[in-house]
mmCIF file of N, CA, C and O in Angstrom:
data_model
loop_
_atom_site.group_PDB
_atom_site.id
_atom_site.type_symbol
_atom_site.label_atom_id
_atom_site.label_comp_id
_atom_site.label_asym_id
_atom_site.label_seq_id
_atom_site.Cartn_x
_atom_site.Cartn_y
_atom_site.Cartn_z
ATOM 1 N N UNK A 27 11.369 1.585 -12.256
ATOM 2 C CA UNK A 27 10.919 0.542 -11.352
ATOM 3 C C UNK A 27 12.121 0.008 -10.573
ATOM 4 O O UNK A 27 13.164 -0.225 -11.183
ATOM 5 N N UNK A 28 12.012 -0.227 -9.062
ATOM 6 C CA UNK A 28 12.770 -1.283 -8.318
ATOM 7 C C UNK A 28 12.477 -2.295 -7.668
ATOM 8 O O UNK A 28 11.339 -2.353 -7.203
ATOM 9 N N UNK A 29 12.856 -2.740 -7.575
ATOM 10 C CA UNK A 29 12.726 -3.901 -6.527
ATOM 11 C C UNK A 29 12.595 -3.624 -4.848
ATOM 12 O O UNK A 29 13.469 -3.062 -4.188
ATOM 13 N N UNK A 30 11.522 -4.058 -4.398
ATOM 14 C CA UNK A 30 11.601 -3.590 -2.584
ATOM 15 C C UNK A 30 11.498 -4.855 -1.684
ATOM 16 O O UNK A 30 10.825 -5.798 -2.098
ATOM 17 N N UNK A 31 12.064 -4.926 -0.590
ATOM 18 C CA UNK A 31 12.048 -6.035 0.396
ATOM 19 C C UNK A 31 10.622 -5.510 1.440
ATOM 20 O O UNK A 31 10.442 -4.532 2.164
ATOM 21 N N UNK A 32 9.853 -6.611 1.105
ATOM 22 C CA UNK A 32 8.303 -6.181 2.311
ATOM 23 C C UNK A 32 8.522 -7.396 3.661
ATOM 24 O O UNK A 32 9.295 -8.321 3.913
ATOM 25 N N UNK A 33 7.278 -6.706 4.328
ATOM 26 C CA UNK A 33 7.031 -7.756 5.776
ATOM 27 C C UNK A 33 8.058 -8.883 5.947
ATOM 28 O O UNK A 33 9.105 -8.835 6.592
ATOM 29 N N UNK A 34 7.386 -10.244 5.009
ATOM 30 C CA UNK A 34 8.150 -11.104 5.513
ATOM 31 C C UNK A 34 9.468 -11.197 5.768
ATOM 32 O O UNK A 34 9.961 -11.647 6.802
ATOM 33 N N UNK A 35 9.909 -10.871 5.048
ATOM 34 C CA UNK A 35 11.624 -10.913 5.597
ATOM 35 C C UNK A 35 12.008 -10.656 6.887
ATOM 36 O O UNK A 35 13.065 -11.155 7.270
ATOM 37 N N UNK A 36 11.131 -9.734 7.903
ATOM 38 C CA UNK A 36 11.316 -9.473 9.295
ATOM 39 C C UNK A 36 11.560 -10.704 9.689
ATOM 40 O O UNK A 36 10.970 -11.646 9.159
ATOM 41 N N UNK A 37 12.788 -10.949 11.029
ATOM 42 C CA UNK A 37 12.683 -11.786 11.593
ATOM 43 C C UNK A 37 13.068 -12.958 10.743
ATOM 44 O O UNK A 37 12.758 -14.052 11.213
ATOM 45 N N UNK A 38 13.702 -12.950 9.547
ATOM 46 C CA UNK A 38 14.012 -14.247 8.787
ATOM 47 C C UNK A 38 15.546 -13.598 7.980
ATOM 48 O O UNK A 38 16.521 -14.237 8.374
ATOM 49 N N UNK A 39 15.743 -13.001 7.432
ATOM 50 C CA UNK A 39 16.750 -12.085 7.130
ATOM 51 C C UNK A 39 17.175 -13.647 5.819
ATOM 52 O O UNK A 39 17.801 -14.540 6.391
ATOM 53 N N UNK A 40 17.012 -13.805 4.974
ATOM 54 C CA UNK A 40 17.178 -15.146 4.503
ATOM 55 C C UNK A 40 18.110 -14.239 3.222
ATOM 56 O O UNK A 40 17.552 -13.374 2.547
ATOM 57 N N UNK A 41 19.716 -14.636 3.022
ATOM 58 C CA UNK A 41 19.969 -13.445 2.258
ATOM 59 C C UNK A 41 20.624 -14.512 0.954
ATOM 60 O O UNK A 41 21.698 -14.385 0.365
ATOM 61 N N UNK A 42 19.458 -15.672 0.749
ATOM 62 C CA UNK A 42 20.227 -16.133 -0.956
ATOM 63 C C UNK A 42 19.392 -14.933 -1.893
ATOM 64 O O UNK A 42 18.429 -15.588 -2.292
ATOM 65 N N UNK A 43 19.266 -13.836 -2.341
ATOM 66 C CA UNK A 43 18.748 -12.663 -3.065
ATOM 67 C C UNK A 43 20.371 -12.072 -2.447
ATOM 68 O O UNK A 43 21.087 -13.000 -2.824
ATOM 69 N N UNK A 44 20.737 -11.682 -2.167
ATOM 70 C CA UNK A 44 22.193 -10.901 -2.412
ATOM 71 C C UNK A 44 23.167 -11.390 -3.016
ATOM 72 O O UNK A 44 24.064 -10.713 -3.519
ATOM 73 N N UNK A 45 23.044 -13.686 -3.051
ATOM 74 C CA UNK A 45 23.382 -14.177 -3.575
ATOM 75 C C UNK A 45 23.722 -13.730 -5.382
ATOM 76 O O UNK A 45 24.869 -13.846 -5.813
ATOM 77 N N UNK A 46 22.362 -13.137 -6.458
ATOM 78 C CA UNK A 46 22.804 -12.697 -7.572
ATOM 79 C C UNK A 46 22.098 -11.741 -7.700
ATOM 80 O O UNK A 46 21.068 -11.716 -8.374
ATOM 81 N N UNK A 47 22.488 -10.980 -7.171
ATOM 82 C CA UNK A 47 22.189 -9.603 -7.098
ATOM 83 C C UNK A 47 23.913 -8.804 -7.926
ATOM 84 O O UNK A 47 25.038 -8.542 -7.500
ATOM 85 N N UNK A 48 23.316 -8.709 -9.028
ATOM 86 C CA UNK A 48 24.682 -8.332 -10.002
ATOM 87 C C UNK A 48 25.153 -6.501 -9.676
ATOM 88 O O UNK A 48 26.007 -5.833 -10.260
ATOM 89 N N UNK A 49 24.227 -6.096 -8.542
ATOM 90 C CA UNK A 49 24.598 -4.363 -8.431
ATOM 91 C C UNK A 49 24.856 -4.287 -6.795
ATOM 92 O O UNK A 49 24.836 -3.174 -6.270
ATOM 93 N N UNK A 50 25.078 -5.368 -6.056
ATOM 94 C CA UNK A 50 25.116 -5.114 -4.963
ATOM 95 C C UNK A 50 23.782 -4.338 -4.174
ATOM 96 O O UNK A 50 24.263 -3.683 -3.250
ATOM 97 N N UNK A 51 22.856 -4.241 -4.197
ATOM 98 C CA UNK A 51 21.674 -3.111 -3.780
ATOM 99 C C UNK A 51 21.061 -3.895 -2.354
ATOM 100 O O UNK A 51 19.927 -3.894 -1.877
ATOM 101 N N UNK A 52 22.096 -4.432 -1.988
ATOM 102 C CA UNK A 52 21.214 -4.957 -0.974
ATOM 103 C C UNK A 52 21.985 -4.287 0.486
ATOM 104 O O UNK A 52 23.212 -4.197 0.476
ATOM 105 N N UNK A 53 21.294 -3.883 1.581
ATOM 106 C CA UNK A 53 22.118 -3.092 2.392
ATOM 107 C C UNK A 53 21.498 -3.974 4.372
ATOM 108 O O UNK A 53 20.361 -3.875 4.834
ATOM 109 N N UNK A 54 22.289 -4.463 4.823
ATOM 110 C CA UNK A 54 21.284 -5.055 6.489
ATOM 111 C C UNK A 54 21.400 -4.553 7.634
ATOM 112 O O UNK A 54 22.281 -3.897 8.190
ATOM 113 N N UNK A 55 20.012 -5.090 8.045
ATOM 114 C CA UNK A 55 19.790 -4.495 9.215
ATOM 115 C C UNK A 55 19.782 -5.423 10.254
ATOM 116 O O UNK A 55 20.179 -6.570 10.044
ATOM 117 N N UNK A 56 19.380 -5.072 11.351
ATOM 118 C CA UNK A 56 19.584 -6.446 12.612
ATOM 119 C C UNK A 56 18.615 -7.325 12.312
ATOM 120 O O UNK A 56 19.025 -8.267 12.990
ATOM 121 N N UNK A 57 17.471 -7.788 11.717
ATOM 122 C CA UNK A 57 16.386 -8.501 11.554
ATOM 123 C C UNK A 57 15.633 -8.530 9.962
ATOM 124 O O UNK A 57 14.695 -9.254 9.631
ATOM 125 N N UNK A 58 16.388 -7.461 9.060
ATOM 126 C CA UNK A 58 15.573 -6.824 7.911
ATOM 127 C C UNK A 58 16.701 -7.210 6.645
ATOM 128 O O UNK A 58 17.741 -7.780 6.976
ATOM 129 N N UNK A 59 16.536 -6.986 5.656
ATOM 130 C CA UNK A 59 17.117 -6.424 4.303
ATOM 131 C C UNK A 59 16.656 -5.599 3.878
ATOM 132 O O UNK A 59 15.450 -5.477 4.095
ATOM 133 N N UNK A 60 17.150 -4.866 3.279
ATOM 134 C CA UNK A 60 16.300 -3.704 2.435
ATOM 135 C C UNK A 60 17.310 -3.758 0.831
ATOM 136 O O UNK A 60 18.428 -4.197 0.563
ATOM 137 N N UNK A 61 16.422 -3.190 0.174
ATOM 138 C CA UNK A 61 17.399 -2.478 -1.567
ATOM 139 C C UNK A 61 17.119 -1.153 -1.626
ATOM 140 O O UNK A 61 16.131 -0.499 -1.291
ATOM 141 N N UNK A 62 18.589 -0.760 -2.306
ATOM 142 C CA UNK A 62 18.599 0.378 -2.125
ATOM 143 C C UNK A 62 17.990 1.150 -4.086
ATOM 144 O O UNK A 62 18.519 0.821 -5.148
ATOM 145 N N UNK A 63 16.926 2.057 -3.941
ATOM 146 C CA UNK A 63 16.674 2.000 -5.765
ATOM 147 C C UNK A 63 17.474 2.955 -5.967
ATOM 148 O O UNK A 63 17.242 3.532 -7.030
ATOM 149 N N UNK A 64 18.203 3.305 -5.466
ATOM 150 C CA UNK A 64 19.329 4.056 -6.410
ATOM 151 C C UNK A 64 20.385 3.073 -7.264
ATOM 152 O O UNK A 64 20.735 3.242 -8.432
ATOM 153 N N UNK A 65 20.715 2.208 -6.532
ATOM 154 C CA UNK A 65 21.364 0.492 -7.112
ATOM 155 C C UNK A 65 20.804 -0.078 -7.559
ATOM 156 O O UNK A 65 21.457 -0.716 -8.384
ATOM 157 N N UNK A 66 19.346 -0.442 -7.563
ATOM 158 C CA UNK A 66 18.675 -1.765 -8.245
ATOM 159 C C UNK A 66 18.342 -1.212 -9.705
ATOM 160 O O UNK A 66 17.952 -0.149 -10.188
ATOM 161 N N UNK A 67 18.719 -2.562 -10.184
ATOM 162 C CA UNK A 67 19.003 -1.946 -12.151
ATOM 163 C C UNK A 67 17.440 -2.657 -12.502
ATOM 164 O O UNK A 67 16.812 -2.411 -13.532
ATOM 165 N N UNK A 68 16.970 -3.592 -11.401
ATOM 166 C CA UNK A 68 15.584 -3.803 -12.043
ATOM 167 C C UNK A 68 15.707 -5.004 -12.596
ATOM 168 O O UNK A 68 14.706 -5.415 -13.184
ATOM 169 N N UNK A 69 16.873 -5.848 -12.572
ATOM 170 C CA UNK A 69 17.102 -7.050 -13.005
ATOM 171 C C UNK A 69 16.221 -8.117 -12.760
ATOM 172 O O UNK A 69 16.144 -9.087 -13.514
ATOM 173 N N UNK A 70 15.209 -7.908 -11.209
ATOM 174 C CA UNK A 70 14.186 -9.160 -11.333
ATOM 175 C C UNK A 70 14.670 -10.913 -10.525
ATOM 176 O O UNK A 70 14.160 -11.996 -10.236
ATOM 177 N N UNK A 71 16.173 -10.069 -10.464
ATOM 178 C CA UNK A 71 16.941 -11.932 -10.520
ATOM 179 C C UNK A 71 16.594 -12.029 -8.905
ATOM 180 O O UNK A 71 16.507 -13.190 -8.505
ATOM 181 N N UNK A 72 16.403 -11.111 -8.020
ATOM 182 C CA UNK A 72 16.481 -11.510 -6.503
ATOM 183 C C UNK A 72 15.186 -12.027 -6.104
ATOM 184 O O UNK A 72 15.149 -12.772 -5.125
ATOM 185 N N UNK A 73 13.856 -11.666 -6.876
ATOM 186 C CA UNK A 73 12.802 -12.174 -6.438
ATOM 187 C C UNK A 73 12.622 -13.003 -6.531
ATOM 188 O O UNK A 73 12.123 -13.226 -5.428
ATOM 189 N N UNK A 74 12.568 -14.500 -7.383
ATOM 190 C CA UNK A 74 12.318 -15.524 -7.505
ATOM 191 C C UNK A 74 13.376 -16.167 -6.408
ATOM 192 O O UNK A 74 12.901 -17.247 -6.060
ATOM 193 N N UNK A 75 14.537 -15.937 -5.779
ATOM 194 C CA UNK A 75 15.165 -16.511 -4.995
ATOM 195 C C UNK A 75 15.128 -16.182 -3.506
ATOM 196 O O UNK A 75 15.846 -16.695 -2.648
ATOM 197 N N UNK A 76 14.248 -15.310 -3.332
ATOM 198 C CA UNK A 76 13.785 -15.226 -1.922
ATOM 199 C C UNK A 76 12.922 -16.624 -1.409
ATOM 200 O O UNK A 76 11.989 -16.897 -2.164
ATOM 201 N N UNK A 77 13.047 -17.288 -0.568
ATOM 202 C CA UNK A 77 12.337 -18.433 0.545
ATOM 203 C C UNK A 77 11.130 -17.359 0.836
ATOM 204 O O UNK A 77 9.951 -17.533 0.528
ATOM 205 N N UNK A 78 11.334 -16.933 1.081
ATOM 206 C CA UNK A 78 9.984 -15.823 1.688
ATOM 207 C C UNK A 78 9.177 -15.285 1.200
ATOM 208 O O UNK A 78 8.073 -15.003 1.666
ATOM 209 N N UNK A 79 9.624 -15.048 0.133
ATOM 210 C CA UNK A 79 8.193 -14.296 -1.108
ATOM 211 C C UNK A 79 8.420 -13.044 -0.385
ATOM 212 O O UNK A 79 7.719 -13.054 0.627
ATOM 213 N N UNK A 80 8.788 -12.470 -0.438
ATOM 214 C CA UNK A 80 9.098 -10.793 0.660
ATOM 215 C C UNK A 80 10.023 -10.021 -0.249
ATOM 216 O O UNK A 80 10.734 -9.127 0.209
ATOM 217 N N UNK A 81 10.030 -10.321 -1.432
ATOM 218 C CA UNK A 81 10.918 -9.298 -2.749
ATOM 219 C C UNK A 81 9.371 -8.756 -4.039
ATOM 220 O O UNK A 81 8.608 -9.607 -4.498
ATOM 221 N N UNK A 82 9.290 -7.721 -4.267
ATOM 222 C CA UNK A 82 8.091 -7.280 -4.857
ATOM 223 C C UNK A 82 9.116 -6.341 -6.020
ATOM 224 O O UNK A 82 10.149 -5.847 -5.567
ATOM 225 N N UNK A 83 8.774 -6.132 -7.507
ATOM 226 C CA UNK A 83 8.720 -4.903 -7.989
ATOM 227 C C UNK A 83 7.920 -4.057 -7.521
ATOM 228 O O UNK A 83 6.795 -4.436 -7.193
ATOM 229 N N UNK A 84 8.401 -2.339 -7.333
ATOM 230 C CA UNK A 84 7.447 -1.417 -6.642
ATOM 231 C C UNK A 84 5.951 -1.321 -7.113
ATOM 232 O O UNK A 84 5.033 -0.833 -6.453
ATOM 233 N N UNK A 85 5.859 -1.892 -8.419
ATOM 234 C CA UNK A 85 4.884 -1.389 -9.189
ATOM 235 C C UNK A 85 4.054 -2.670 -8.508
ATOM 236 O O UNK A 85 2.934 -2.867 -8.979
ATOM 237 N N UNK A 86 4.445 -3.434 -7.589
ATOM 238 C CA UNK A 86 3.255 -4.952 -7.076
ATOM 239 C C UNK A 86 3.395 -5.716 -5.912
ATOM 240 O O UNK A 86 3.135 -6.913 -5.792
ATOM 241 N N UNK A 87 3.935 -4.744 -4.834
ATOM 242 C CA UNK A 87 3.717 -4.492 -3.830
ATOM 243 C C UNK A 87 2.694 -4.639 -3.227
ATOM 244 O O UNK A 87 2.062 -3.618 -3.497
ATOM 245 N N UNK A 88 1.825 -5.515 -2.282
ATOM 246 C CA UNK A 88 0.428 -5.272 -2.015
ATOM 247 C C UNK A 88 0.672 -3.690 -1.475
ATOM 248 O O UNK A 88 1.569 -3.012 -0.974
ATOM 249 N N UNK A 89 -0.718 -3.559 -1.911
ATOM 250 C CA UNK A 89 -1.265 -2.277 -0.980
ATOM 251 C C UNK A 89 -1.198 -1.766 0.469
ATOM 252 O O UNK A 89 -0.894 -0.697 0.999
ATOM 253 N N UNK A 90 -1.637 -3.064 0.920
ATOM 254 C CA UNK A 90 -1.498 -2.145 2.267
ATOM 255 C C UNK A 90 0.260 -2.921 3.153
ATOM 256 O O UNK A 90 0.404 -3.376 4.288
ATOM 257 N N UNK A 91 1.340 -2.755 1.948
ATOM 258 C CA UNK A 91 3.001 -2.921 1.958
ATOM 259 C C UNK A 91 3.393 -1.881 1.620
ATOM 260 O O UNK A 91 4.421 -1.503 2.181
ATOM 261 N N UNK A 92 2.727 -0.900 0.498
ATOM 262 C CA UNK A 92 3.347 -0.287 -0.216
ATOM 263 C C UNK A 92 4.054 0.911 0.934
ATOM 264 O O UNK A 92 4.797 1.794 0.506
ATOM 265 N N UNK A 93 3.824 0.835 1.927
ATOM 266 C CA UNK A 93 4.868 1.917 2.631
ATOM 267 C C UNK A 93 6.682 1.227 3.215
ATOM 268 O O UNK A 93 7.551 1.788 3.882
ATOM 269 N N UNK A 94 6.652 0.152 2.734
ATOM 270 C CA UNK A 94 8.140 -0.682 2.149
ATOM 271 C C UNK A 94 8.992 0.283 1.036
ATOM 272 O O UNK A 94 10.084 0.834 1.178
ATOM 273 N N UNK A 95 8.286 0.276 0.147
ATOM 274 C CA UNK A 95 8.402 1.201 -0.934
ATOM 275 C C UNK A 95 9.648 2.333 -0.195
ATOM 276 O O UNK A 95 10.784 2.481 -0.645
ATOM 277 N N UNK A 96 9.104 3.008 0.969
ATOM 278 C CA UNK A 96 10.127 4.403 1.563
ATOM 279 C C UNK A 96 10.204 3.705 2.082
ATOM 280 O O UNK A 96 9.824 2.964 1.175
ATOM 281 N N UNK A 97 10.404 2.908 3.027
ATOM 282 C CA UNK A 97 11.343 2.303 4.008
ATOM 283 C C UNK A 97 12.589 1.455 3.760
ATOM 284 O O UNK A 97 13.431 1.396 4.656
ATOM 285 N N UNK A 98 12.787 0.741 2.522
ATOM 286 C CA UNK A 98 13.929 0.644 1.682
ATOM 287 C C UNK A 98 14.853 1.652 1.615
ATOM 288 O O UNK A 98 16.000 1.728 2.056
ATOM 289 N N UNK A 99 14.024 2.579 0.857
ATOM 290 C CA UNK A 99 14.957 3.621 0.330
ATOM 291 C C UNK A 99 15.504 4.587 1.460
ATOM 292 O O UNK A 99 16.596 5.156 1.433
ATOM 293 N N UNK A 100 14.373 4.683 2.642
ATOM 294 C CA UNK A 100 15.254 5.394 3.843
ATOM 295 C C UNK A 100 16.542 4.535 4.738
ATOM 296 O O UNK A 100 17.542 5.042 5.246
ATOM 297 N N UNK A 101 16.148 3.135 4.728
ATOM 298 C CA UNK A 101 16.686 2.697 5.710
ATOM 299 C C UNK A 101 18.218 2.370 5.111
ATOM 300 O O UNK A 101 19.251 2.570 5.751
ATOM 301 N N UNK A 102 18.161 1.900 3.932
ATOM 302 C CA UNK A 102 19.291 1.656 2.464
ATOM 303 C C UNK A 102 20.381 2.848 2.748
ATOM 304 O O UNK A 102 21.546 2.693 2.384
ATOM 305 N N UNK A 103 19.908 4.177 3.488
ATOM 306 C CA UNK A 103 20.666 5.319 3.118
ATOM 307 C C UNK A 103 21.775 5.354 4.971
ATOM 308 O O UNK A 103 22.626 6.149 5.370
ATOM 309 N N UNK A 104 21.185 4.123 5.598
ATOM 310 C CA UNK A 104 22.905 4.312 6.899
ATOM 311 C C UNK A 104 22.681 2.451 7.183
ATOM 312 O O UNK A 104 23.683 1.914 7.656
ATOM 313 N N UNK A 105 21.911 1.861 7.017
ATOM 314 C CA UNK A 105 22.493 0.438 7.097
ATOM 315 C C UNK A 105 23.837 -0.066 5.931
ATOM 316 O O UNK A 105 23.994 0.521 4.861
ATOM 317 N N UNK A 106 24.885 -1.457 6.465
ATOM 318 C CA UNK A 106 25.759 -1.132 5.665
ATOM 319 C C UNK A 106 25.312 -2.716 4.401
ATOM 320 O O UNK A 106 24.741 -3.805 4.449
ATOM 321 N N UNK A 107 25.934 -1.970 3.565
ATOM 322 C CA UNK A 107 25.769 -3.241 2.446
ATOM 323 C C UNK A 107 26.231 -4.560 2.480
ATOM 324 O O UNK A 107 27.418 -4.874 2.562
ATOM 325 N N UNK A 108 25.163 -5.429 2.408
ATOM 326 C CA UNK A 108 25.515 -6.458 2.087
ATOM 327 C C UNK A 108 25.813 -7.034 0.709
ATOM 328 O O UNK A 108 25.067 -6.895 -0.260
ATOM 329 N N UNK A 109 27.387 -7.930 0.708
ATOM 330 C CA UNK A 109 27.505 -8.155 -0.708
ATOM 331 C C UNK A 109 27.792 -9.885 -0.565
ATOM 332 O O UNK A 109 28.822 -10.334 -1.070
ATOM 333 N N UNK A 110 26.983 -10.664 0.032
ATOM 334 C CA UNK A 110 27.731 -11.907 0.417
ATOM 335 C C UNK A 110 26.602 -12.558 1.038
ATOM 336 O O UNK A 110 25.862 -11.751 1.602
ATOM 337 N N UNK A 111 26.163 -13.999 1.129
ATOM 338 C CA UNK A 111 25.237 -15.004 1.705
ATOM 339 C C UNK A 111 25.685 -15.212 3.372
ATOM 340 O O UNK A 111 26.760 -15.595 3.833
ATOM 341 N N UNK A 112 24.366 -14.784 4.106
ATOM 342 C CA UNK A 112 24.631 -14.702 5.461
ATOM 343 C C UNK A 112 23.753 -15.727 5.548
ATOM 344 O O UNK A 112 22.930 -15.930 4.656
ATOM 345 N N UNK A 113 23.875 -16.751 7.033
ATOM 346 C CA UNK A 113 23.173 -17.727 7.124
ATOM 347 C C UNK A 113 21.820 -17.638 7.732
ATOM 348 O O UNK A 113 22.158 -17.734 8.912
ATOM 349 N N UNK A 114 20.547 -17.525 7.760
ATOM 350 C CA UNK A 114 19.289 -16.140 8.286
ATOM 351 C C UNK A 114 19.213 -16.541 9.720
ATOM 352 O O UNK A 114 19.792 -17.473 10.278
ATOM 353 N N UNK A 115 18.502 -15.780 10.142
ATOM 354 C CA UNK A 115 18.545 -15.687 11.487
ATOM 355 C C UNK A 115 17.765 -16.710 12.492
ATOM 356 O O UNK A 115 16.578 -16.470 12.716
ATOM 357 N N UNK A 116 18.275 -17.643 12.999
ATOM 358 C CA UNK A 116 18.071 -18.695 13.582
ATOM 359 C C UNK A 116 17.035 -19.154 13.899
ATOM 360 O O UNK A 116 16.779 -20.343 13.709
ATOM 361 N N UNK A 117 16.116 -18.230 14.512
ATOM 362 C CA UNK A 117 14.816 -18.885 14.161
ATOM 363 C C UNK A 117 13.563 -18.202 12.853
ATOM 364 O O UNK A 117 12.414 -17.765 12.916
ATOM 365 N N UNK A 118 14.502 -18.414 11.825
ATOM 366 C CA UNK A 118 13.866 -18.037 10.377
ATOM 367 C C UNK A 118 12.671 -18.699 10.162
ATOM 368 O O UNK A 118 11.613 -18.264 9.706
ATOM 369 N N UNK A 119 12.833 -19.300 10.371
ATOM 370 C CA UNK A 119 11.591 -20.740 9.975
ATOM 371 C C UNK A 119 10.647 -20.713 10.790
ATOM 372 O O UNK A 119 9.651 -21.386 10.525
ATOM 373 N N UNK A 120 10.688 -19.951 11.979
ATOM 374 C CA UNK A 120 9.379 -20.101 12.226
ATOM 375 C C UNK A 120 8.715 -18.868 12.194
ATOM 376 O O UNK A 120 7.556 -18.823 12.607
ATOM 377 N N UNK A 121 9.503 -17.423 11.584
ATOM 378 C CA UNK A 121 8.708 -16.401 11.316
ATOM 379 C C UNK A 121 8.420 -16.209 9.958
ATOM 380 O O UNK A 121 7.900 -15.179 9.531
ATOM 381 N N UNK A 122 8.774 -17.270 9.192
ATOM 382 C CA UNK A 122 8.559 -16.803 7.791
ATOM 383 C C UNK A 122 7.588 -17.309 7.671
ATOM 384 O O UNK A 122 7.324 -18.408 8.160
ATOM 385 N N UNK A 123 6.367 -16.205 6.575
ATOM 386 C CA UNK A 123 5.079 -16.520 6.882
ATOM 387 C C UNK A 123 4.021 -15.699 7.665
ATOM 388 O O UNK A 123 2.864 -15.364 7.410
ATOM 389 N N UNK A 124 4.967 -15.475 8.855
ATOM 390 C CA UNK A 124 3.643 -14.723 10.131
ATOM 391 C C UNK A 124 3.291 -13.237 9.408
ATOM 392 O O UNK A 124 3.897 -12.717 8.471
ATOM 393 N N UNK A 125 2.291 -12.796 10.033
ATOM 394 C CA UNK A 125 1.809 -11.518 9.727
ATOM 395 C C UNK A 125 1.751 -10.454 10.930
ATOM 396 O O UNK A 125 1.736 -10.591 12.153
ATOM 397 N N UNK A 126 1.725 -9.366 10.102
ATOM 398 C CA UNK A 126 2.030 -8.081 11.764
ATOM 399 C C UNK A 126 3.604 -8.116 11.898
ATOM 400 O O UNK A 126 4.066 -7.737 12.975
ATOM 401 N N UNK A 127 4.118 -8.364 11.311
ATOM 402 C CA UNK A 127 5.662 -8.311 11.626
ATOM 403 C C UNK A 127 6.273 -7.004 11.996
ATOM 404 O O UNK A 127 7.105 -6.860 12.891
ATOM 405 N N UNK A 128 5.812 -6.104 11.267
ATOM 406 C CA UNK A 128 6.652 -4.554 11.379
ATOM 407 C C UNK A 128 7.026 -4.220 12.612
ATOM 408 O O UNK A 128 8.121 -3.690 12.797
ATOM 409 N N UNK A 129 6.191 -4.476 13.603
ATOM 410 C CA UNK A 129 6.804 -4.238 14.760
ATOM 411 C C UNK A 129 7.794 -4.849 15.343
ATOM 412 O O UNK A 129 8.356 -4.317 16.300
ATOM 413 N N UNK A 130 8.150 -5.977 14.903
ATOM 414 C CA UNK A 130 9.334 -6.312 15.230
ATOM 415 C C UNK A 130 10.253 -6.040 14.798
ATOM 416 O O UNK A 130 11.273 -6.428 15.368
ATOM 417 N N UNK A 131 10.380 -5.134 13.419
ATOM 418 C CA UNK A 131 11.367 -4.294 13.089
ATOM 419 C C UNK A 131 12.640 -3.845 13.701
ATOM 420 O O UNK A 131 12.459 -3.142 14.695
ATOM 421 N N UNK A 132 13.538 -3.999 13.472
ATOM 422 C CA UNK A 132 14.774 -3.537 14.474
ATOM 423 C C UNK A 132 15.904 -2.326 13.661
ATOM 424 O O UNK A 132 16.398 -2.820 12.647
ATOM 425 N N UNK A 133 16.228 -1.314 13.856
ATOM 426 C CA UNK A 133 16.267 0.064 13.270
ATOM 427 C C UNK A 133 17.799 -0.074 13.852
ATOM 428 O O UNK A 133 18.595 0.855 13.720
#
C-alpha cells in the first residue's frame, strides 16, 4: 500500500504533508504534489495533515480518483522532490474544495 495525492490539491499545492513525511516521497509540480510509491513506507503521517483532504491510501481512493493512483507514480518519475514546507499557492483557499479540477493540471 501507498499513499496518493488526488484532485484537491490542484491549484492549492498546500505542502504541510512534506512537513513529516520521514522518506521524503513527495516530488512538485507547478500546481500539484504527487508521492512517489517507490518512497512511501506507508507511514500514514501525511494524511491527516493535509488542509485539503487530497492524501488517500491507494486502497481508499474514491473511485472515480483512482486514476491518481498512476498519475503519482508517473508524474513522481521527472518532477523534482520536495523535501521542505512551501507556502501554497496564493490563491489556495479558494480552490480548495472545488471539483473538476484535473484540468487545471499543470504538467
Amino acid at each position: 500500500m501507498t499513499y496518493v495525492v488526488t484532485e484537491n490539491c490542484i491549484r492549492c499545492k498546500y505542502t504541510d504533508c512534506v512537513e513529516v513525511c520521514p522518506t521524503d516521497c513527495f516530488h512538485e509540480g507547478p500546481n500539484f504534489l504527487v508521492i512517489n510509491p517507490e518512497a512511501c513506507i506507508d507511514c500514514s503521517l501525511c494524511a491527516p495533515e493535509c488542509p485539503a483532504d487530497a492524501i488517500f491510501a491507494d486502497k481508499e481512493v474514491p473511485p472515480e480518483q483512482s486514476h491518481f493512483i498512476e498519475l503519482n507514480a508517473e508524474l513522481a518519475q521527472f518532477w523534482p522532490l520536495l523535501s521542505q514546507t512551501l507556502a501554497p499557492l496564493v490563491d489556495a483557499d479558494n480552490w480548495v474544495d472545488q471539483a473538476d479540477k484535473l484540468q487545471f493540471l499543470e504538467r
